mmCIF file of C-alpha atoms in Angstrom:
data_model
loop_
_atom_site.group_PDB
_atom_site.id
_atom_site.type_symbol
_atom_site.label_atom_id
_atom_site.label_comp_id
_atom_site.label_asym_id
_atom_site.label_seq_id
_atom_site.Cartn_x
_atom_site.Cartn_y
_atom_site.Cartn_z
ATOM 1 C CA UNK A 24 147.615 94.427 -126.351
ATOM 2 C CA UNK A 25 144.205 93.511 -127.929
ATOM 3 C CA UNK A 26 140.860 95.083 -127.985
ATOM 4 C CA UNK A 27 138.180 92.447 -127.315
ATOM 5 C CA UNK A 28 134.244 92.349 -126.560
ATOM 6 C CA UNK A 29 133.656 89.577 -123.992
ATOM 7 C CA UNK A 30 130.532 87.728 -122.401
ATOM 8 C CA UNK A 31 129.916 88.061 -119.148
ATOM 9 C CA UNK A 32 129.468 84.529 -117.208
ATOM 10 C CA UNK A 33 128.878 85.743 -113.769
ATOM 11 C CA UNK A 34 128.728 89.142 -111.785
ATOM 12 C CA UNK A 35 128.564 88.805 -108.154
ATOM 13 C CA UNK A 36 127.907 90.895 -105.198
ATOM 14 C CA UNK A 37 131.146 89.140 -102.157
ATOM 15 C CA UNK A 38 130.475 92.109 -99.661
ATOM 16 C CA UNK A 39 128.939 95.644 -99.521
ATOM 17 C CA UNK A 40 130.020 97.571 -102.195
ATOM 18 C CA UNK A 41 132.685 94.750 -103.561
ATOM 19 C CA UNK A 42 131.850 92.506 -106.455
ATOM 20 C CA UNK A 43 133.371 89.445 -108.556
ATOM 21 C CA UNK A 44 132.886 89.715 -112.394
ATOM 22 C CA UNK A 45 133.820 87.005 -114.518
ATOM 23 C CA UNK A 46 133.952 87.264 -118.316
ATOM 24 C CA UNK A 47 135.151 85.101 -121.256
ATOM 25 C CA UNK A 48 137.955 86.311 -123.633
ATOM 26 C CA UNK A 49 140.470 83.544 -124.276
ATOM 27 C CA UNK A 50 143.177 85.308 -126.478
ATOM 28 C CA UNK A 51 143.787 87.531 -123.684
ATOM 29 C CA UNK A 52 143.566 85.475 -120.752
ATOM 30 C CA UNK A 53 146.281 83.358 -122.685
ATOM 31 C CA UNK A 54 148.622 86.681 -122.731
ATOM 32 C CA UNK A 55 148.032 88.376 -119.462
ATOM 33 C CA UNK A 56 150.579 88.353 -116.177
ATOM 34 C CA UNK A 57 149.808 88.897 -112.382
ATOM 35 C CA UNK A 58 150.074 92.413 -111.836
ATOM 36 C CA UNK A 59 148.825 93.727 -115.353
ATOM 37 C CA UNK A 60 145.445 95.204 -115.950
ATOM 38 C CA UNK A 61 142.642 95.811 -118.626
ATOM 39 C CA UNK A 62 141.191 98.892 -119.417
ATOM 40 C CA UNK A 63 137.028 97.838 -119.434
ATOM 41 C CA UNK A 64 134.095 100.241 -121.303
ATOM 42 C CA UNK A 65 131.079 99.324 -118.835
ATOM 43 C CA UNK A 66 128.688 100.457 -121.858
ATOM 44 C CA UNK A 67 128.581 100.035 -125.386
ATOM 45 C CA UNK A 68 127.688 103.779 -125.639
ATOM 46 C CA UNK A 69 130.019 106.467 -125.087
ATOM 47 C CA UNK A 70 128.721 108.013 -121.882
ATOM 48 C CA UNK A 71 130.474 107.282 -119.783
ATOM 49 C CA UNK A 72 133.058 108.056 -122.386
ATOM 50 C CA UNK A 73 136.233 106.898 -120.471
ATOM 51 C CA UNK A 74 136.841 103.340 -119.734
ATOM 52 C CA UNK A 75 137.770 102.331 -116.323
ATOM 53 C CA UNK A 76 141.266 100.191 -115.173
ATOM 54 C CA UNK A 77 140.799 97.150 -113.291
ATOM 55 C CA UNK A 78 143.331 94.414 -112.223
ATOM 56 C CA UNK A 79 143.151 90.804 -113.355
ATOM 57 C CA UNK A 80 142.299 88.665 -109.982
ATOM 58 C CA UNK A 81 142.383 85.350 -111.157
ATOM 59 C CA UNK A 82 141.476 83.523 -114.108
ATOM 60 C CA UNK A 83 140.184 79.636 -114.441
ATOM 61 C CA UNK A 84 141.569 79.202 -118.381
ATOM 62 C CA UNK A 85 139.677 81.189 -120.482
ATOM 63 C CA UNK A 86 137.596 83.461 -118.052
ATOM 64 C CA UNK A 87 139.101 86.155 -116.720
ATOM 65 C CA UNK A 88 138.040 87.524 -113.341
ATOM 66 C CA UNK A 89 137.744 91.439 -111.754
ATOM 67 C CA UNK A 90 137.211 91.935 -108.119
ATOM 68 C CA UNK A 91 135.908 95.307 -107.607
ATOM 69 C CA UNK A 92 134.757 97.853 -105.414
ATOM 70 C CA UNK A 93 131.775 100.041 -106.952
ATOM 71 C CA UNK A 94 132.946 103.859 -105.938
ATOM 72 C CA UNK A 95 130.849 106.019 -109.416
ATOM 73 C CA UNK A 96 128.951 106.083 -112.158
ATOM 74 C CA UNK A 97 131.172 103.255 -114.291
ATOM 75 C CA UNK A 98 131.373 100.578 -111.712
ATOM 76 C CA UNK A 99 127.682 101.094 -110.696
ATOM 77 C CA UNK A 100 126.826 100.164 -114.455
ATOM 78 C CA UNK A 101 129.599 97.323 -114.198
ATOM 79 C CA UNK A 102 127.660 96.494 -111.231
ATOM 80 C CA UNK A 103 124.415 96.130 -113.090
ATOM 81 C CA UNK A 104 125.727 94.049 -115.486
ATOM 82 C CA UNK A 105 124.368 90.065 -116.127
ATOM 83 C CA UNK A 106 125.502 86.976 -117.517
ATOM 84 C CA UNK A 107 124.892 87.152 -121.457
ATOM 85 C CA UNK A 108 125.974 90.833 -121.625
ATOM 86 C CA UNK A 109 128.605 92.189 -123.399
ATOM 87 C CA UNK A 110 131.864 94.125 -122.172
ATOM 88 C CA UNK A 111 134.658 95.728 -124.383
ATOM 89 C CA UNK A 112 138.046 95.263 -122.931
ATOM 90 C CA UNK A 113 142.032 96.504 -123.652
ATOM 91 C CA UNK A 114 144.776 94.797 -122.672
ATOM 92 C CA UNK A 115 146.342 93.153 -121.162
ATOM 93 C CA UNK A 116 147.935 96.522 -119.889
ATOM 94 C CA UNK A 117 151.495 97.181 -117.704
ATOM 95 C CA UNK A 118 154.566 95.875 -116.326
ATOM 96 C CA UNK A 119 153.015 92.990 -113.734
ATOM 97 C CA UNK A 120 155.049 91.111 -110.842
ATOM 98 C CA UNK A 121 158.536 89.663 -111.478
ATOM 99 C CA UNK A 122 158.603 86.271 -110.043
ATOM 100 C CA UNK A 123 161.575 85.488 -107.034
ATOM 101 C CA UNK A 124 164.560 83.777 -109.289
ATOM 102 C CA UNK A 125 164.610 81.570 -105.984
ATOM 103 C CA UNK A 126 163.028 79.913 -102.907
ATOM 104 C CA UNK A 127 162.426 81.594 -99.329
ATOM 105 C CA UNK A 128 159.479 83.188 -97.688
ATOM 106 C CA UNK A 129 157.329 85.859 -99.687
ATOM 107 C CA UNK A 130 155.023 88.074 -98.044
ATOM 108 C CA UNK A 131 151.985 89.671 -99.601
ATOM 109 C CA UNK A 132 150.816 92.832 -97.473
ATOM 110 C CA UNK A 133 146.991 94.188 -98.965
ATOM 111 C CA UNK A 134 145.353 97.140 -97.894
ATOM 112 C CA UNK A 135 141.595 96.793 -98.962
ATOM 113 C CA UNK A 136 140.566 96.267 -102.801
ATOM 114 C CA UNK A 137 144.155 95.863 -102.845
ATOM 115 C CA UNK A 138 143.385 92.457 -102.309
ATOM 116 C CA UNK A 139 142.763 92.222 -105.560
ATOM 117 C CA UNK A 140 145.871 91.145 -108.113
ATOM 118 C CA UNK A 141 147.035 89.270 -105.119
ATOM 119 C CA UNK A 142 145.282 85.839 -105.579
ATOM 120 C CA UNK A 143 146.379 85.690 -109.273
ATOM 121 C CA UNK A 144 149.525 85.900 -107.880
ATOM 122 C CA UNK A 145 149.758 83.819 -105.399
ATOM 123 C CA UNK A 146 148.623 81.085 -108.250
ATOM 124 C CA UNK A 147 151.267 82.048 -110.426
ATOM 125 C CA UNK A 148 153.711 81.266 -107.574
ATOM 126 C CA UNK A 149 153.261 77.714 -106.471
ATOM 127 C CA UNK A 150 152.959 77.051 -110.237
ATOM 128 C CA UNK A 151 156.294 78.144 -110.627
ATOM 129 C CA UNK A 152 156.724 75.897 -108.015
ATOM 130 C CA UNK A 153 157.689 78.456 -105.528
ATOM 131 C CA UNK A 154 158.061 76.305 -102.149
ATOM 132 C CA UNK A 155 157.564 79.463 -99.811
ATOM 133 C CA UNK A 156 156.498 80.026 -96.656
ATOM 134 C CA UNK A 157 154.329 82.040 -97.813
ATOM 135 C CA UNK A 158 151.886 84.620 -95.494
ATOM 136 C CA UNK A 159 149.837 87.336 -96.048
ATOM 137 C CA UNK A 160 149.506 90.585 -93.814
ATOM 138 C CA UNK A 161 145.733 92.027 -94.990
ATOM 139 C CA UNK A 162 144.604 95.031 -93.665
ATOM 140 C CA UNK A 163 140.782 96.208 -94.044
ATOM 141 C CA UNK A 164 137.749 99.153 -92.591
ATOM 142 C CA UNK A 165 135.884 95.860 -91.043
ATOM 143 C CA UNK A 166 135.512 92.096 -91.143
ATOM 144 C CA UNK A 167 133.252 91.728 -94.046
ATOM 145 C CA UNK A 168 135.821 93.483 -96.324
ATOM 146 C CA UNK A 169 138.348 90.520 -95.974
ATOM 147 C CA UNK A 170 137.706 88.695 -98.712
ATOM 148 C CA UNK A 171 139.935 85.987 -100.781
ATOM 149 C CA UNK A 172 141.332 85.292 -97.474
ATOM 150 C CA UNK A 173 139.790 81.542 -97.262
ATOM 151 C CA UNK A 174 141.185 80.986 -101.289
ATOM 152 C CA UNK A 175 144.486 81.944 -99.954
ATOM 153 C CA UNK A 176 144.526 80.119 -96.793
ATOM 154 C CA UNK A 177 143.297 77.200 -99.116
ATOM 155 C CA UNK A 178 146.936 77.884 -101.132
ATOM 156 C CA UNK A 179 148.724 77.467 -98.222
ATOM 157 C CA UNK A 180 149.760 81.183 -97.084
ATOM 158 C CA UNK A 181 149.415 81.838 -93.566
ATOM 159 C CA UNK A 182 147.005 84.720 -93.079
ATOM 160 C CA UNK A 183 147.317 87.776 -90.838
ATOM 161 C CA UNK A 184 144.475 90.214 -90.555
ATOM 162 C CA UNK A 185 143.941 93.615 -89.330
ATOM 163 C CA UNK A 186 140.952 95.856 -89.300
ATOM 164 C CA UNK A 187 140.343 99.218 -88.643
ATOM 165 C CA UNK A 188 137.950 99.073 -86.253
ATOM 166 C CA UNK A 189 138.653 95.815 -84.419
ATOM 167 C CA UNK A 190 136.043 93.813 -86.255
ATOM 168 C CA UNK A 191 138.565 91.133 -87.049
ATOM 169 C CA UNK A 192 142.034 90.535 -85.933
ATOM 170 C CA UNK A 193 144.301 93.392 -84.414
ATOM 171 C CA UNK A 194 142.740 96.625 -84.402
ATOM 172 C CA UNK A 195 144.702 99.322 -86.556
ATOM 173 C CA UNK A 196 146.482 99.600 -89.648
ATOM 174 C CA UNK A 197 148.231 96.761 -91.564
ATOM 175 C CA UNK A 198 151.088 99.319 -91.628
ATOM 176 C CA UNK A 199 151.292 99.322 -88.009
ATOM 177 C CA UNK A 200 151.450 95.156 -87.859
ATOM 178 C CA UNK A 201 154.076 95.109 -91.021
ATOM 179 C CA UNK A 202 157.273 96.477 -88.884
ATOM 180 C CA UNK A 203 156.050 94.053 -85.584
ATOM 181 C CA UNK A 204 155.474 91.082 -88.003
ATOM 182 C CA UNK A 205 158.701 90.982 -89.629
ATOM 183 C CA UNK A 206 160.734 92.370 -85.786
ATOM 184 C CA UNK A 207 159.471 88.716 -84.671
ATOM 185 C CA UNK A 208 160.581 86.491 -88.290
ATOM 186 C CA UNK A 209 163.490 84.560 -87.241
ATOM 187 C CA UNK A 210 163.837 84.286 -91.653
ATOM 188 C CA UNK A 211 162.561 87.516 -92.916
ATOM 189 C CA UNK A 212 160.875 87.443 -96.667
ATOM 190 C CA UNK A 213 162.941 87.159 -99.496
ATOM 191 C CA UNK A 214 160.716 89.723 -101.273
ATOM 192 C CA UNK A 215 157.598 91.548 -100.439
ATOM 193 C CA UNK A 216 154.640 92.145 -102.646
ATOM 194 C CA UNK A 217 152.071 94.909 -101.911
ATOM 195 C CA UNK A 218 149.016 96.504 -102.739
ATOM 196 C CA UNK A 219 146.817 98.731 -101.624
ATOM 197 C CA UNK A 220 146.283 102.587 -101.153
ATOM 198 C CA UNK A 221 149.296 105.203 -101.854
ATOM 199 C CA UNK A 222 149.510 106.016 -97.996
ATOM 200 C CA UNK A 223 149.898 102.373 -97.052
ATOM 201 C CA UNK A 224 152.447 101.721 -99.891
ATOM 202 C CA UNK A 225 154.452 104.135 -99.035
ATOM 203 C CA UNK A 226 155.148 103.076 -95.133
ATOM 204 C CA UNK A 227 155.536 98.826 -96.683
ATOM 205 C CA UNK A 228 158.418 100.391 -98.844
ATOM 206 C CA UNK A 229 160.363 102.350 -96.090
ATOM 207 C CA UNK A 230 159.474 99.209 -93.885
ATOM 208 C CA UNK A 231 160.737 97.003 -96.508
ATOM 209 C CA UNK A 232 163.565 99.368 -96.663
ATOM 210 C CA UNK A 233 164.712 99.485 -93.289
ATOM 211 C CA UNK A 234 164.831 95.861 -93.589
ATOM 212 C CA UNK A 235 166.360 95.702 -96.539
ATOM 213 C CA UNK A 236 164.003 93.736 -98.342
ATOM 214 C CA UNK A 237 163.285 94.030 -102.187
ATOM 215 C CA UNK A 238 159.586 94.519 -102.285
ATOM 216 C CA UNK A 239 157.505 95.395 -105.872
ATOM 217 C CA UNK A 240 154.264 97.672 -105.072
ATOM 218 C CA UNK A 241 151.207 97.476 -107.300
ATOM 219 C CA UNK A 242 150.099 101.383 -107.621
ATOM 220 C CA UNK A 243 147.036 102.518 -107.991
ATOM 221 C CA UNK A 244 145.948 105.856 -110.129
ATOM 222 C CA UNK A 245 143.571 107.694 -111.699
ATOM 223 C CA UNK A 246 144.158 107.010 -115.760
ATOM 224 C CA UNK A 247 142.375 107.832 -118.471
ATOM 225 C CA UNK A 248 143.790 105.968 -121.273
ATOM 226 C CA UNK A 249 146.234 103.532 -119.801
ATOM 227 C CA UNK A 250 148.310 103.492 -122.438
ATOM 228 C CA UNK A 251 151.177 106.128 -121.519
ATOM 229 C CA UNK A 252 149.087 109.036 -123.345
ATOM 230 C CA UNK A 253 147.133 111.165 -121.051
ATOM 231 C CA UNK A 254 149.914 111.169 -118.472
ATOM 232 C CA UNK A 255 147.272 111.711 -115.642
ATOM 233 C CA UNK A 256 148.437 108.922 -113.695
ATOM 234 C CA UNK A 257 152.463 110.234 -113.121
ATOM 235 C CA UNK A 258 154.729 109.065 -110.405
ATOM 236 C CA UNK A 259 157.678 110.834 -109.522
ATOM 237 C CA UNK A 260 160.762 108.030 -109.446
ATOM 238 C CA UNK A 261 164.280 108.079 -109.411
ATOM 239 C CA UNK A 262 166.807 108.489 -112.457
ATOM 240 C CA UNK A 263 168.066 105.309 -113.541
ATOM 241 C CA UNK A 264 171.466 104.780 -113.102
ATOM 242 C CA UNK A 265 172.692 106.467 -116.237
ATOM 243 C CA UNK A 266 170.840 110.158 -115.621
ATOM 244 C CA UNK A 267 170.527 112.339 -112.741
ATOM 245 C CA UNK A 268 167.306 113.877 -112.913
ATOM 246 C CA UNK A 269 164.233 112.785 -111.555
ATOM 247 C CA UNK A 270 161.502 111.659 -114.306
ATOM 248 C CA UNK A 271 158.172 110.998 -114.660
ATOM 249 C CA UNK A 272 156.843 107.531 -115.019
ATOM 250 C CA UNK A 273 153.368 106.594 -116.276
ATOM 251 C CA UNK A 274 151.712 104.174 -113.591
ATOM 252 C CA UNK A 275 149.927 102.251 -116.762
ATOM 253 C CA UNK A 276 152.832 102.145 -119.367
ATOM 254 C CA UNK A 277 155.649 101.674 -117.001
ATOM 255 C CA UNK A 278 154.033 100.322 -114.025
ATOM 256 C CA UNK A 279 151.789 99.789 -112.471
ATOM 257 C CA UNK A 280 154.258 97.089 -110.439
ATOM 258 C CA UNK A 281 157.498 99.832 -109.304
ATOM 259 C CA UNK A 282 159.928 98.672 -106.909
ATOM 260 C CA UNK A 283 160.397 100.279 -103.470
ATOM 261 C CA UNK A 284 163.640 101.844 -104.647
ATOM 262 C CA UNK A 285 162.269 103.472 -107.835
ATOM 263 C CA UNK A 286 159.297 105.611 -106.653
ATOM 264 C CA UNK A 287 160.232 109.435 -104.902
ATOM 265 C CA UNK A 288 158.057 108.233 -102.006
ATOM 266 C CA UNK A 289 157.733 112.020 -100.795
ATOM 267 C CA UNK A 290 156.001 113.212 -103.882
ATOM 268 C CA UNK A 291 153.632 111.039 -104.027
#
């Protein structure tokens, strides 16, 4: 974990209320996994005093990139920001994805921003030389929320997409595609990865489940710190095979990848 000021290079607005950040910090972009996160202060003064957790998208060597979606006060000034200014991030933060240990089709299912740590991902994959098939299942509000969906169909995944209100692909919920989707695979996924909003995640792990597929689920939280102090951003999970009680795990210091197994999906 380091603690670095960084230039931004670019700052762009992709769709209403969504924008791409790039900035420039080598010595972390040379640490960080798919799946972790940074912790980013948006101002170099102390209001607002809390800095704000984002997951890595992509990076292109040293530049590290943010896809965000600008919902207060921080990301508005994150918004605002211009190549040549100056960001102070943490990280990199978390337990990311665990790569497959072999080949077979992997699914990616996204709800929304939860696009995000997906494309790093994916990247990460066929460099491992993961052969696939690979597909994605990406469900948004409307059309002009699907973004990354051409980089991804440039990797080679095969691209599903559903939208709330019919804008784009089926109408509905991604969650309501997911069980069809794998009912017609003739070779169902050898793991699922997920991310997206707590109500989707929870339906893709009793899917994933049911079908008896390991799946790993980027959560999202409110943190504070996101180092494992605060303890605002708590999931309920499962005791590990040598207790019996239930514990508490901290989304940033243990997570924020869990497995479908681990989480206490009816606390959440």
């Amino acid at each position: 974990m380091l603690l670095k000021n960084a230039p931004v290079l670019f700052n762009e607005q992709v769709a209403a209320n969504l924008y791409h950040v790039g900035f420039e910090c080598p010595d972390i972009a040379r640490r960080v996994q798919p799946g972790q996160f940074l912790m980013i202060r948006v101002a170099r003064e102390f209001d607002p005093l809390l800095r704000r957790p984002f997951a890595v998208h992509r990076l292109e060597s040293a530049c590290i990139e943010i896809l965000y979606r600008v919902v207060g006060r921080g990301t508005s000034i994150l918004a605002g920001l211009t190549p040549g200014d100056s960001i102070n991030i943490l990280g990199p933060l978390g337990r990311g994805f665990r790569l497959p240990s072999g080949g077979g089709p992997i699914l990616l299912v996204a709800g929304g921003i939860g696009i995000a740590p997906l494309p790093f991902l994916a990247e990460i994959l066929l460099a491992a030389g993961n052969t696939g098939p690979h597909y994605l299942l990406f469900g948004a509000g409307k059309a002009e929320e699907l973004v990354c969906v051409d980089h991804l169909e440039d990797l080679g995944f095969v691209t599903t997409v559903v939208t709330e209100d019919g804008s784009s692909g089926e109408k509905g919920l991604v969650t309501d595609h997911l069980e069809r989707w794998l009912d017609g695979q003739q070779q169902l996924p050898v793991l699922i990865y997920s991310c997206g909003p707590y109500a989707m995640q929870r339906k893709v792990a009793h899917c994933a489940l049911r079908f008896g597929i390991p799946c790993q689920l980027s959560m999202e939280a409110l943190m504070a710190c996101g180092v494992g102090a605060c303890l605002g951003c708590s999931l309920r999970c499962k005791p590990p095979a040598s207790e019996t009680e239930p514990y508490y795990a901290n989304v940033c210091q243990h997570g924020p990848v869990f497995t479908a197994e681990e989480i206490i999906w009816e606390q959440c």
